[in-house]
PDB file of C-alpha atoms and ligand atoms in Angstrom:
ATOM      1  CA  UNK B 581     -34.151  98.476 -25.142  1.00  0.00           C
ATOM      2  CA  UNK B 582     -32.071  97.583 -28.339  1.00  0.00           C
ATOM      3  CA  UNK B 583     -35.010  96.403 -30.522  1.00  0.00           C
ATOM      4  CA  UNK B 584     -35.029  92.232 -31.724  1.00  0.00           C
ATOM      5  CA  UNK B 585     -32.493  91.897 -28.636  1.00  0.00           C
ATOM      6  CA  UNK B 586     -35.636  91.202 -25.760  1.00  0.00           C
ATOM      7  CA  UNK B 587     -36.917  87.180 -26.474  1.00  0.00           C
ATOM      8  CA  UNK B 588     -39.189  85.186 -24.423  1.00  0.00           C
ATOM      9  CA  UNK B 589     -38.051  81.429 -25.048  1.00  0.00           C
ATOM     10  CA  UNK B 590     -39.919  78.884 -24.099  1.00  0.00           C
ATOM     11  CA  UNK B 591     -38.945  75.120 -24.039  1.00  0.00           C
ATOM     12  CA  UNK B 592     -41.394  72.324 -23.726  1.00  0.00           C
ATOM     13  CA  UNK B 593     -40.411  68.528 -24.095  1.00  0.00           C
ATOM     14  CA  UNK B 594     -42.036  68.168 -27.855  1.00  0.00           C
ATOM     15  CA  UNK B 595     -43.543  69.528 -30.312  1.00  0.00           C
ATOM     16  CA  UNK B 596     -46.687  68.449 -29.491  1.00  0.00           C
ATOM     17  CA  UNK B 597     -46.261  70.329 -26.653  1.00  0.00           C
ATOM     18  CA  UNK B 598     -45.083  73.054 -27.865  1.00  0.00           C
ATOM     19  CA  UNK B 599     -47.735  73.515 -30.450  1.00  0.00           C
ATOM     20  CA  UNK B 600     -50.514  72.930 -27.396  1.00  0.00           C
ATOM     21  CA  UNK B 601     -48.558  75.947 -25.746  1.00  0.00           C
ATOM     22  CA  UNK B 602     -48.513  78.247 -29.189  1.00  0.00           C
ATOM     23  CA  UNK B 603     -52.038  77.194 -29.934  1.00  0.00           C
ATOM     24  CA  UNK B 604     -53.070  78.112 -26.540  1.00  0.00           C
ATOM     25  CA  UNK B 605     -50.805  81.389 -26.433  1.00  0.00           C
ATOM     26  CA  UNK B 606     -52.489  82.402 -29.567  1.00  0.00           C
ATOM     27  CA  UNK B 607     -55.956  81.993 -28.464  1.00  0.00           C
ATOM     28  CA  UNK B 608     -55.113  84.549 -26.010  1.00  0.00           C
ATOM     29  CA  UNK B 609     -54.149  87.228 -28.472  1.00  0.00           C
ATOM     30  CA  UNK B 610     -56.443  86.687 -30.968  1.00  0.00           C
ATOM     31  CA  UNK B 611     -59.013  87.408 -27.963  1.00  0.00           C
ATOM     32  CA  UNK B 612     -57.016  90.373 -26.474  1.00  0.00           C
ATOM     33  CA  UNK B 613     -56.823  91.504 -29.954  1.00  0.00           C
ATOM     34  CA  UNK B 614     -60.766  91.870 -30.674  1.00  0.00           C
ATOM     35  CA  UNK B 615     -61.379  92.979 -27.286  1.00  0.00           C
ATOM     36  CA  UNK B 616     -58.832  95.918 -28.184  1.00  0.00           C
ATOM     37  CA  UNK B 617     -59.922  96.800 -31.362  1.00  0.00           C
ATOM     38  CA  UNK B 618     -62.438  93.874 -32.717  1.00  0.00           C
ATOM     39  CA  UNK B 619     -60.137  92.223 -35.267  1.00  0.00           C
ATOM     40  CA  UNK B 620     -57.116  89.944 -34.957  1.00  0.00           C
ATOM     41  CA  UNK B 621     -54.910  90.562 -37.834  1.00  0.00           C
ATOM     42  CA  UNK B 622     -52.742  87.297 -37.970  1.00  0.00           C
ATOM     43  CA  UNK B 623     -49.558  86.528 -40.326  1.00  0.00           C
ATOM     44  CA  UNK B 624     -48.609  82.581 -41.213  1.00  0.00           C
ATOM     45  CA  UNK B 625     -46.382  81.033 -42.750  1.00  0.00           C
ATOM     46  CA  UNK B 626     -45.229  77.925 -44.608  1.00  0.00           C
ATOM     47  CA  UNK B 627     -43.459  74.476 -43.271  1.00  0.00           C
ATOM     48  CA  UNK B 628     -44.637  71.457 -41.876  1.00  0.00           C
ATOM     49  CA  UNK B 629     -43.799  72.150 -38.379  1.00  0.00           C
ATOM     50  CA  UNK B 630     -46.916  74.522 -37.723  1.00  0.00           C
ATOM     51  CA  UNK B 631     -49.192  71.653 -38.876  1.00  0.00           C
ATOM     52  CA  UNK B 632     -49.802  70.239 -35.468  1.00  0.00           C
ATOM     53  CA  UNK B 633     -50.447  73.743 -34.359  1.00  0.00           C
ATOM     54  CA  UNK B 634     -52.677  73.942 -36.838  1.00  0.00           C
ATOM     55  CA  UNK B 635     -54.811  70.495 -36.209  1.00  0.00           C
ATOM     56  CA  UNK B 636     -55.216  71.757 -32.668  1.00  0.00           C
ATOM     57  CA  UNK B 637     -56.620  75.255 -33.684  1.00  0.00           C
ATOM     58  CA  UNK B 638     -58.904  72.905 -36.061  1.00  0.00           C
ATOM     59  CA  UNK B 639     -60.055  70.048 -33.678  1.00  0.00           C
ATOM     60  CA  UNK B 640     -59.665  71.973 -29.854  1.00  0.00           C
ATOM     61  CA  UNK B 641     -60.479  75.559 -30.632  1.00  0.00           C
ATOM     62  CA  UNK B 642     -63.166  75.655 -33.718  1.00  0.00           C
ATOM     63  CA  UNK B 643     -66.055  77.201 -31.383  1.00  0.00           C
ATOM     64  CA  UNK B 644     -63.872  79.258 -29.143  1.00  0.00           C
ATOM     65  CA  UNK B 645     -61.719  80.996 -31.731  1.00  0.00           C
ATOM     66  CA  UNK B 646     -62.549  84.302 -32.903  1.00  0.00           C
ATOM     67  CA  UNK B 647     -62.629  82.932 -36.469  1.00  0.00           C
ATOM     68  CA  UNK B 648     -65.376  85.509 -37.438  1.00  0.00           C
ATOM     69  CA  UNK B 649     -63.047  88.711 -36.591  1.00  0.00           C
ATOM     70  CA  UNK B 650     -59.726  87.133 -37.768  1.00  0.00           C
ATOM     71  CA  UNK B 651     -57.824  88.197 -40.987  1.00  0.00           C
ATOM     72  CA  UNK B 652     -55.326  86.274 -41.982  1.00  0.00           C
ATOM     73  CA  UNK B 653     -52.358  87.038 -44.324  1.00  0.00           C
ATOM     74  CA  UNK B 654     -49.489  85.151 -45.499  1.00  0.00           C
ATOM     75  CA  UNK B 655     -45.637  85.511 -44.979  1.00  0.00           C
ATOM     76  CA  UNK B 656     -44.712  84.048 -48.112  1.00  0.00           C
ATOM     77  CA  UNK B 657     -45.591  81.279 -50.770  1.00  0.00           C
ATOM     78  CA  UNK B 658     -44.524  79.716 -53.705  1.00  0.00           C
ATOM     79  CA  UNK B 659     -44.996  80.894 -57.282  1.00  0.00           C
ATOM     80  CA  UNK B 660     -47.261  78.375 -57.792  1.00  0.00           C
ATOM     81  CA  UNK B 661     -51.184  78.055 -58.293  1.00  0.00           C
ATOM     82  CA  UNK B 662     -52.991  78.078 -54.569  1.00  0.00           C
ATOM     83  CA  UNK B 663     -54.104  74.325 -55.576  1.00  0.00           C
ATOM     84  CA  UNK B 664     -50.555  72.885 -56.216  1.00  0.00           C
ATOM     85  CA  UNK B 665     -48.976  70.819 -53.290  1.00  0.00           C
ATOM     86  CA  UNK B 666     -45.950  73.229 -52.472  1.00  0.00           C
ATOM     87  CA  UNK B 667     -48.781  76.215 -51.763  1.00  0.00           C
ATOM     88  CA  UNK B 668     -48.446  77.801 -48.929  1.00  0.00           C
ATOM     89  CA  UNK B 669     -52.025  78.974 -48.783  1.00  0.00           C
ATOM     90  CA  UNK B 670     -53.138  75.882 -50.089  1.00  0.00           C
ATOM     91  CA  UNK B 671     -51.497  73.815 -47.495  1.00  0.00           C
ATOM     92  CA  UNK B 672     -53.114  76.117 -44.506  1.00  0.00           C
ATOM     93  CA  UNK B 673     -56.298  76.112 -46.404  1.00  0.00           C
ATOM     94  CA  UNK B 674     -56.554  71.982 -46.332  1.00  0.00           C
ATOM     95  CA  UNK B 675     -55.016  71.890 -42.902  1.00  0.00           C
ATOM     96  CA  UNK B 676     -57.122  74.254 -40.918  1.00  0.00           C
ATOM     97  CA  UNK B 677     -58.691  77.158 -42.887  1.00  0.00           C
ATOM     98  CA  UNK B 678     -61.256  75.210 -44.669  1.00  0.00           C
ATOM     99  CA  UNK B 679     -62.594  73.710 -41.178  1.00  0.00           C
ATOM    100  CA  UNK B 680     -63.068  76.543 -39.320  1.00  0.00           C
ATOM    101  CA  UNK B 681     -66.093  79.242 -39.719  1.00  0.00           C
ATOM    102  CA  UNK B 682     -63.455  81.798 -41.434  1.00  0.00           C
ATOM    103  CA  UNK B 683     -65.169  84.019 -44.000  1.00  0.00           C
ATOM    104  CA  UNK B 684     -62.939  83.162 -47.065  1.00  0.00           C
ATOM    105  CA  UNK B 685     -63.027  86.807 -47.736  1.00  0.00           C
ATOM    106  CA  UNK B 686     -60.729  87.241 -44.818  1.00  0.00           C
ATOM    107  CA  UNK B 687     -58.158  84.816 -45.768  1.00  0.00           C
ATOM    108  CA  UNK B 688     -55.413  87.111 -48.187  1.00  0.00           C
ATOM    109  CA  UNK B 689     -53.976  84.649 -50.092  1.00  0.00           C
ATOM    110  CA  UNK B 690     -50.623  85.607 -51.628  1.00  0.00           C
ATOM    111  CA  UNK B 691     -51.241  85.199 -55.559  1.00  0.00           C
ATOM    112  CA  UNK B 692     -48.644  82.480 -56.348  1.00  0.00           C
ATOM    113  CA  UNK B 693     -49.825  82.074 -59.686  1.00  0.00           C
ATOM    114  CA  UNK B 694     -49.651  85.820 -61.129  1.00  0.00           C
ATOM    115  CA  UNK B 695     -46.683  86.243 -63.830  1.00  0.00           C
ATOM    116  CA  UNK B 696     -45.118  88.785 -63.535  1.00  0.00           C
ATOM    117  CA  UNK B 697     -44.260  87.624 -59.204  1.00  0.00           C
ATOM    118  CA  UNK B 698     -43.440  90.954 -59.190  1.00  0.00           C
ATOM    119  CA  UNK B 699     -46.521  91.884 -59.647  1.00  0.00           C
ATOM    120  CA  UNK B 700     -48.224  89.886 -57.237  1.00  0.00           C
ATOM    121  CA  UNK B 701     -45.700  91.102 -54.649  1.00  0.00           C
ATOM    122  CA  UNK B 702     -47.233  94.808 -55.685  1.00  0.00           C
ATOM    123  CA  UNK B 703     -50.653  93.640 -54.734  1.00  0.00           C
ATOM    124  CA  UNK B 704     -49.704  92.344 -51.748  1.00  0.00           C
ATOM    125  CA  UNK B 705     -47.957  95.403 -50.625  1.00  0.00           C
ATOM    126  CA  UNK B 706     -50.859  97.581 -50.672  1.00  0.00           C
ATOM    127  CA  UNK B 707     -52.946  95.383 -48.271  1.00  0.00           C
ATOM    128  CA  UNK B 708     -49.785  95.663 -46.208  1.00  0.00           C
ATOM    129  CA  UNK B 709     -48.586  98.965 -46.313  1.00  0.00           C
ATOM    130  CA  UNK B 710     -45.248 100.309 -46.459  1.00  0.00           C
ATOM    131  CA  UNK B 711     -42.893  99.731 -43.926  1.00  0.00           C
ATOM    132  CA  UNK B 712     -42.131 102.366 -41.233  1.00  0.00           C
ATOM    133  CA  UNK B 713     -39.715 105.252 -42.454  1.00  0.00           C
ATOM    134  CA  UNK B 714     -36.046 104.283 -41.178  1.00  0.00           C
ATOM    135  CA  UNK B 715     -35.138 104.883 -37.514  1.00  0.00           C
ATOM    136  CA  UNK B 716     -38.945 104.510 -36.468  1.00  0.00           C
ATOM    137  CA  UNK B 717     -40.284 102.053 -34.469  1.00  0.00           C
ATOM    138  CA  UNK B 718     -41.868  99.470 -36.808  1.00  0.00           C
ATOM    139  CA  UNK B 719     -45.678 100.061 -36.745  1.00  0.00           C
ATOM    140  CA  UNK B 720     -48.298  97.428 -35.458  1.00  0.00           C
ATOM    141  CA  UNK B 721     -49.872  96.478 -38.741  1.00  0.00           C
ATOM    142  CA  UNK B 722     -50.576  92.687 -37.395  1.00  0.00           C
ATOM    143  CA  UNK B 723     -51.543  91.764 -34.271  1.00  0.00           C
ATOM    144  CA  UNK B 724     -49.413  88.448 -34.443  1.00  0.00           C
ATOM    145  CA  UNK B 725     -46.941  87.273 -37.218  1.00  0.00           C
ATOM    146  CA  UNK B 726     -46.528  83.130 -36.828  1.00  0.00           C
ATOM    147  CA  UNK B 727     -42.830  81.864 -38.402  1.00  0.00           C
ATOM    148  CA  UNK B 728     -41.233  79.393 -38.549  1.00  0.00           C
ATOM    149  CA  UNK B 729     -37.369  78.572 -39.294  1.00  0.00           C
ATOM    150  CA  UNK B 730     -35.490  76.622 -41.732  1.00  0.00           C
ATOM    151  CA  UNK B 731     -32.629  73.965 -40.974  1.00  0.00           C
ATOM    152  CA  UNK B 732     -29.953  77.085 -43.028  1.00  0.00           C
ATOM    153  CA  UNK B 733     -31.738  79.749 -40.813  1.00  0.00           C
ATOM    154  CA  UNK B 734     -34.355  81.101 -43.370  1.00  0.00           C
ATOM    155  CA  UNK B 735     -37.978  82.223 -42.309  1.00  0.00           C
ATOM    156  CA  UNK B 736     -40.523  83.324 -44.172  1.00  0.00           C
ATOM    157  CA  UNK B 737     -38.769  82.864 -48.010  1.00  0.00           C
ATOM    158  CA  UNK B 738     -35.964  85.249 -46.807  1.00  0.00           C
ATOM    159  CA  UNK B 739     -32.890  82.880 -47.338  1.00  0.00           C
ATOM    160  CA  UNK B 740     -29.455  83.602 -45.846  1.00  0.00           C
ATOM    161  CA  UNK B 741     -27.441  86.408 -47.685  1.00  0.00           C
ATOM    162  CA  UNK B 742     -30.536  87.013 -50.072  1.00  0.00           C
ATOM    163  CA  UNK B 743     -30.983  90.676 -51.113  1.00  0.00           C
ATOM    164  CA  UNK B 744     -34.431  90.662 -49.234  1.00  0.00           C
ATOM    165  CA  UNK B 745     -32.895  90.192 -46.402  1.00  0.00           C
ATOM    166  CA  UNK B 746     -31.683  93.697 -46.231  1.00  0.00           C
ATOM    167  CA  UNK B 747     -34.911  95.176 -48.057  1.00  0.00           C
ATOM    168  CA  UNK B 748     -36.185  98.274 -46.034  1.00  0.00           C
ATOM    169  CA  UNK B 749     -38.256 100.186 -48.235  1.00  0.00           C
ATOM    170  CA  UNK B 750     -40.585  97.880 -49.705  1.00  0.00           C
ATOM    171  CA  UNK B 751     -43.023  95.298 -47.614  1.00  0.00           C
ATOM    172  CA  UNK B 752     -43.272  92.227 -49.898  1.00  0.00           C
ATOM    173  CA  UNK B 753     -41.027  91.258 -53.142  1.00  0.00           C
ATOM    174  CA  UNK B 754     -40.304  88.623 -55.222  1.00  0.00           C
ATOM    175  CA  UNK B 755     -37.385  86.145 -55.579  1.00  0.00           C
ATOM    176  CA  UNK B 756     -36.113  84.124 -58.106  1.00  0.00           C
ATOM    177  CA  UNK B 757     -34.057  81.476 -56.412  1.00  0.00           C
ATOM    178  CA  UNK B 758     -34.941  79.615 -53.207  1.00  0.00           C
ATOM    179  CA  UNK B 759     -31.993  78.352 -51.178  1.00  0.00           C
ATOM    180  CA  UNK B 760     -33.803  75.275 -50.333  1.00  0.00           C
ATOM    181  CA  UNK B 761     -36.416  73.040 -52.234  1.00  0.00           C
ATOM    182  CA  UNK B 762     -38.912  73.502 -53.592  1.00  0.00           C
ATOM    183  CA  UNK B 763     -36.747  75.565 -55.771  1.00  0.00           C
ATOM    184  CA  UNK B 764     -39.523  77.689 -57.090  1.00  0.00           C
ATOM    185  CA  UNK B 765     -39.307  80.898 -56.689  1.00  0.00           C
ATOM    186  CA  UNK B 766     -41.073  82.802 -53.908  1.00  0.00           C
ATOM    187  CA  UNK B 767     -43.143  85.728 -52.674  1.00  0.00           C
ATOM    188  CA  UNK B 768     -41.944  86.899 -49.548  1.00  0.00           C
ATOM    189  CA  UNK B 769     -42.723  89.610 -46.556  1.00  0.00           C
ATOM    190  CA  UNK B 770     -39.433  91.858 -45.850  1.00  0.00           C
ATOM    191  CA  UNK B 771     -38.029  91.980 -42.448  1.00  0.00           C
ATOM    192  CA  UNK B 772     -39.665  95.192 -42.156  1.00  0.00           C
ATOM    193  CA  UNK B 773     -43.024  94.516 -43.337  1.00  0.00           C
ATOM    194  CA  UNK B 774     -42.569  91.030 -40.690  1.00  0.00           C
ATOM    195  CA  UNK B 775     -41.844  93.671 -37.819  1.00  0.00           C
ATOM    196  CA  UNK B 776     -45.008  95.239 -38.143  1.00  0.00           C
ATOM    197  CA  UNK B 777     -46.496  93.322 -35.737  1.00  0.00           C
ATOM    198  CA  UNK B 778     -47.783  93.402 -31.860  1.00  0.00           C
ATOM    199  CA  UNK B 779     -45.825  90.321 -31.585  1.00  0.00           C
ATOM    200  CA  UNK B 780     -43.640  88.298 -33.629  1.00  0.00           C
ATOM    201  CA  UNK B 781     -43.365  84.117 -32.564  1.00  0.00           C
ATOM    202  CA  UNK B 782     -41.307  81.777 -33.816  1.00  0.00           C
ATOM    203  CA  UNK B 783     -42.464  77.740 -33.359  1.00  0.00           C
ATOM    204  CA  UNK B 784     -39.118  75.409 -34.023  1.00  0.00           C
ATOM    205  CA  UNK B 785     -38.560  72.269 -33.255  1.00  0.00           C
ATOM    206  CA  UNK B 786     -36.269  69.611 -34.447  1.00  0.00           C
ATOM    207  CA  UNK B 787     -31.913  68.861 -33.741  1.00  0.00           C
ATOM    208  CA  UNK B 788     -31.789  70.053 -37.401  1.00  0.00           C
ATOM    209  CA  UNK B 789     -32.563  73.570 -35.985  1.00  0.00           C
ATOM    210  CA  UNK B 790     -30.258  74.042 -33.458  1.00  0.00           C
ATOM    211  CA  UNK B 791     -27.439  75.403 -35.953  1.00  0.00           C
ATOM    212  CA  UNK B 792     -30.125  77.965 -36.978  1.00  0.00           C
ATOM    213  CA  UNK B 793     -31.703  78.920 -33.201  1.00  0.00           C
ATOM    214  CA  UNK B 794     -27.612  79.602 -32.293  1.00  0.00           C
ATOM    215  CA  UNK B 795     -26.772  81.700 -35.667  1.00  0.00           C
ATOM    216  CA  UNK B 796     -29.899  83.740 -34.602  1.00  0.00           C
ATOM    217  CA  UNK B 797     -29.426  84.049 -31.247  1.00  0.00           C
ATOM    218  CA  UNK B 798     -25.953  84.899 -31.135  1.00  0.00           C
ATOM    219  CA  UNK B 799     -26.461  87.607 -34.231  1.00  0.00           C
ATOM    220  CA  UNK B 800     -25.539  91.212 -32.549  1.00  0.00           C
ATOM    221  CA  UNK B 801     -28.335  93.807 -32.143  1.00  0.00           C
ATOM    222  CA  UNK B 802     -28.916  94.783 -35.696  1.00  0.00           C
ATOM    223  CA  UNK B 803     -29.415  91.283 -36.458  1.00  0.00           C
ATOM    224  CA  UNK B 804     -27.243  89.409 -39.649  1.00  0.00           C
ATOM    225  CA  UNK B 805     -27.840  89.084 -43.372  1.00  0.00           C
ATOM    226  CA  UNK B 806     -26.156  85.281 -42.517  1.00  0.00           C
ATOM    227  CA  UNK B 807     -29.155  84.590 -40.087  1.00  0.00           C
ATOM    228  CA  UNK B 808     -32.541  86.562 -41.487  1.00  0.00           C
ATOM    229  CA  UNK B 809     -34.822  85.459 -38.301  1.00  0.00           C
ATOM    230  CA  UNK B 810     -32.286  87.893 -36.451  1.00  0.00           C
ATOM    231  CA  UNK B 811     -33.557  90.591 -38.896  1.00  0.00           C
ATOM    232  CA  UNK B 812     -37.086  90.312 -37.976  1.00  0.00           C
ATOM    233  CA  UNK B 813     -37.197  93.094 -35.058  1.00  0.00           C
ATOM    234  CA  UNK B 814     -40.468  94.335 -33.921  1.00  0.00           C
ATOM    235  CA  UNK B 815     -40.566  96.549 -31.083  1.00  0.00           C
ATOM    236  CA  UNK B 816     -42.102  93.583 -28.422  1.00  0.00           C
ATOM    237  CA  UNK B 817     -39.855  90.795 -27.886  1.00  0.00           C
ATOM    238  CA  UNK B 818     -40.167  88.170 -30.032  1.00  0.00           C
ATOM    239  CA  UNK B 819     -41.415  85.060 -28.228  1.00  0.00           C
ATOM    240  CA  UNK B 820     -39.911  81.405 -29.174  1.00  0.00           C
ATOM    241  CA  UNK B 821     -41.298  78.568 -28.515  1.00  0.00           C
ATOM    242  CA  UNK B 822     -39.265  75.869 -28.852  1.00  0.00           C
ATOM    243  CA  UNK B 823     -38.977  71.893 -28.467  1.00  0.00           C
ATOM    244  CA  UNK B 824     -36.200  70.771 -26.441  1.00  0.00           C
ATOM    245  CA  UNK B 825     -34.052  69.533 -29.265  1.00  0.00           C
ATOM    246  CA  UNK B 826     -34.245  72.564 -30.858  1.00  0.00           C
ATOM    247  CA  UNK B 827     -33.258  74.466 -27.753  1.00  0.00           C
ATOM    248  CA  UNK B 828     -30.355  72.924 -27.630  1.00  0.00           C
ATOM    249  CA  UNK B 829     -29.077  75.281 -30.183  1.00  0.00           C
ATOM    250  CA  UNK B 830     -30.344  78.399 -27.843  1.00  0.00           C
ATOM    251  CA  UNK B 831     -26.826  79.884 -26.427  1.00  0.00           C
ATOM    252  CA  UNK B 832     -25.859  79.903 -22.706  1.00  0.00           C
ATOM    253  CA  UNK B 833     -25.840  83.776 -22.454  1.00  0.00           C
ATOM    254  CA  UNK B 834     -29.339  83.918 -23.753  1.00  0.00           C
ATOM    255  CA  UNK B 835     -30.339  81.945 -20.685  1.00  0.00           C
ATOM    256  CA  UNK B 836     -31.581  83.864 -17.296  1.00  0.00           C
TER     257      UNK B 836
HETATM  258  C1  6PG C1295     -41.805  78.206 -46.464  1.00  0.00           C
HETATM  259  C2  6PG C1295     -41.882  78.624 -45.043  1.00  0.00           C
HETATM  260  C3  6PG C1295     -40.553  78.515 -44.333  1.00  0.00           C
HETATM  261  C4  6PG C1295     -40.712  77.571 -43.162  1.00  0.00           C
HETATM  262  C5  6PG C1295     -39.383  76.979 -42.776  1.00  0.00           C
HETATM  263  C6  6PG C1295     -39.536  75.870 -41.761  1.00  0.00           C
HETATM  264  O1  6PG C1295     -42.607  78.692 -47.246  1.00  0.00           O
HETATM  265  O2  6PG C1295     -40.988  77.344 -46.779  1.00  0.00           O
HETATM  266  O3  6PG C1295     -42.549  79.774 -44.838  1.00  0.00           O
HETATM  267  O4  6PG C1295     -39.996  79.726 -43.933  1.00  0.00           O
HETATM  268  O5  6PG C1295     -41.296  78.216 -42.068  1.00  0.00           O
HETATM  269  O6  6PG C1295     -38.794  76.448 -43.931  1.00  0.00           O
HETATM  270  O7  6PG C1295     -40.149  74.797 -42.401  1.00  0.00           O
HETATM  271  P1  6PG C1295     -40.457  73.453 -41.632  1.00  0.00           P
HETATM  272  O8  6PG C1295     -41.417  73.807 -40.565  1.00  0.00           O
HETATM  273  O9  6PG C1295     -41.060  72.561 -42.685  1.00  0.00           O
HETATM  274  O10 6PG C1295     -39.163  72.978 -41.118  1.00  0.00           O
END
């Protein structure tokens, strides 16, 4: 198995759909998880397109989540205080976090408003660890890390030929420039530190994502600096679910 090669893709007609399907998916693993070893140690991230996702967690799933054993962390965020619209914590905190019986305690907010972001990146890092040493297999530090993808192939705040892309030693950093708006600069998880997971899912939907779904499917086995979702290689495969516009952008080799 050439690790970040094995995907599970799945296609549904919308993303309402495909959120239903993720939402659903996830309920499973957050049970698995505390069954296993009584926490679920979830990773989000920012975007709009997890918002129905979240809704459904919110409206469908408040009583039959395991809210009270989840932990959740965040992929990236904005240098920005958590009540400012472009937070990333603030937006998951008004959309679903705030709704559900989560102890706040277990929510690890990225702190977008420490100067300097370096140093909040430091802080973050020690909740998650350093990443594996090089030629391991990436350890399972989360049970599930959530991501999303940007229109120019970015996930998390790792934009195309950013140095963070290629960042191996350390688990979170900071950046200065974002290749897309807001152009604030960003905290961000390192493909490594993303890799640490028991399973890594993407949720994409959208014809303005197809360009991205092909750079990162087509990337060779050691993924691209071009295409940073083709970076993030945990040792599962990495399980897409995808609308059908979206798909579109999902090569003909990758299909079985
Ligand atoms: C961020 C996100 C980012 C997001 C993609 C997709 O902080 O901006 O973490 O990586 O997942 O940009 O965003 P949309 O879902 O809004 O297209």
């Amino acid at each position: 198995l050439v690790r970040g090669l094995e995907r599970r893709v799945e296609v549904h007609p919308d993303l309402a759909r495909a959120s239903r399907a993720a939402a659903a998916h996830l309920v499973g693993r957050a049970a698995a998880s505390v069954r296993e070893h009584g926490r679920f140690s979830w990773v989000i991230s920012g975007g709009r397109t997890p918002l129905a996702l979240y809704e459904i967690l919110r409206e469908e799933y408040r009583n039959s989540f395991p809210w009270g054993a989840t932990e959740v962390f965040f992929a990236d965020e904005r240098c920005v205080p958590p009540d400012h619209a472009d937070s990333n914590f603030g937006a998951a905190w008004s959309a679903f976090l705030s709704h559900v019986p989560i102890p706040r305690r277990q929510v690890h907010r990225l702190r977008g408003e420490l100067r300097p972001a370096a140093e909040a990146a430091a802080q973050y890092s020690r909740w998650v660890g350093p990443p594996a040493p090089r030629g391991d297999p990436p350890r399972a530090r989360f049970d599930v890390v959530l991501l999303g993808i940007g229109p120019d192939g970015h996930t998390a705040s790792l934009f195309p030929g950013s140095p963070a892309v290629k960042e191996l030693r350390r688990s979170v950093v900071s950046i200065r420039r974002s290749g897309l708006p807001p152009f604030v600069p960003r905290l961000t998880m390192t493909p490594p530190a993303l890799s640490s997971a028991g399973e890594v899912c993407f949720l994409v939907a959208g014809a303005d994502k197809a360009a991205a779904i092909s750079g990162t499917f087509r990337s060779g086995p050691l993924g691209s600096l071009r295409w940073p979702a083709s970076r993030i290689r945990p040792a599962t495969p990495v399980h897409w679910f995808l609308d059908r516009a979206a798909a579109t952008g999902v090569p003909r080799s990758a299909h079985r």
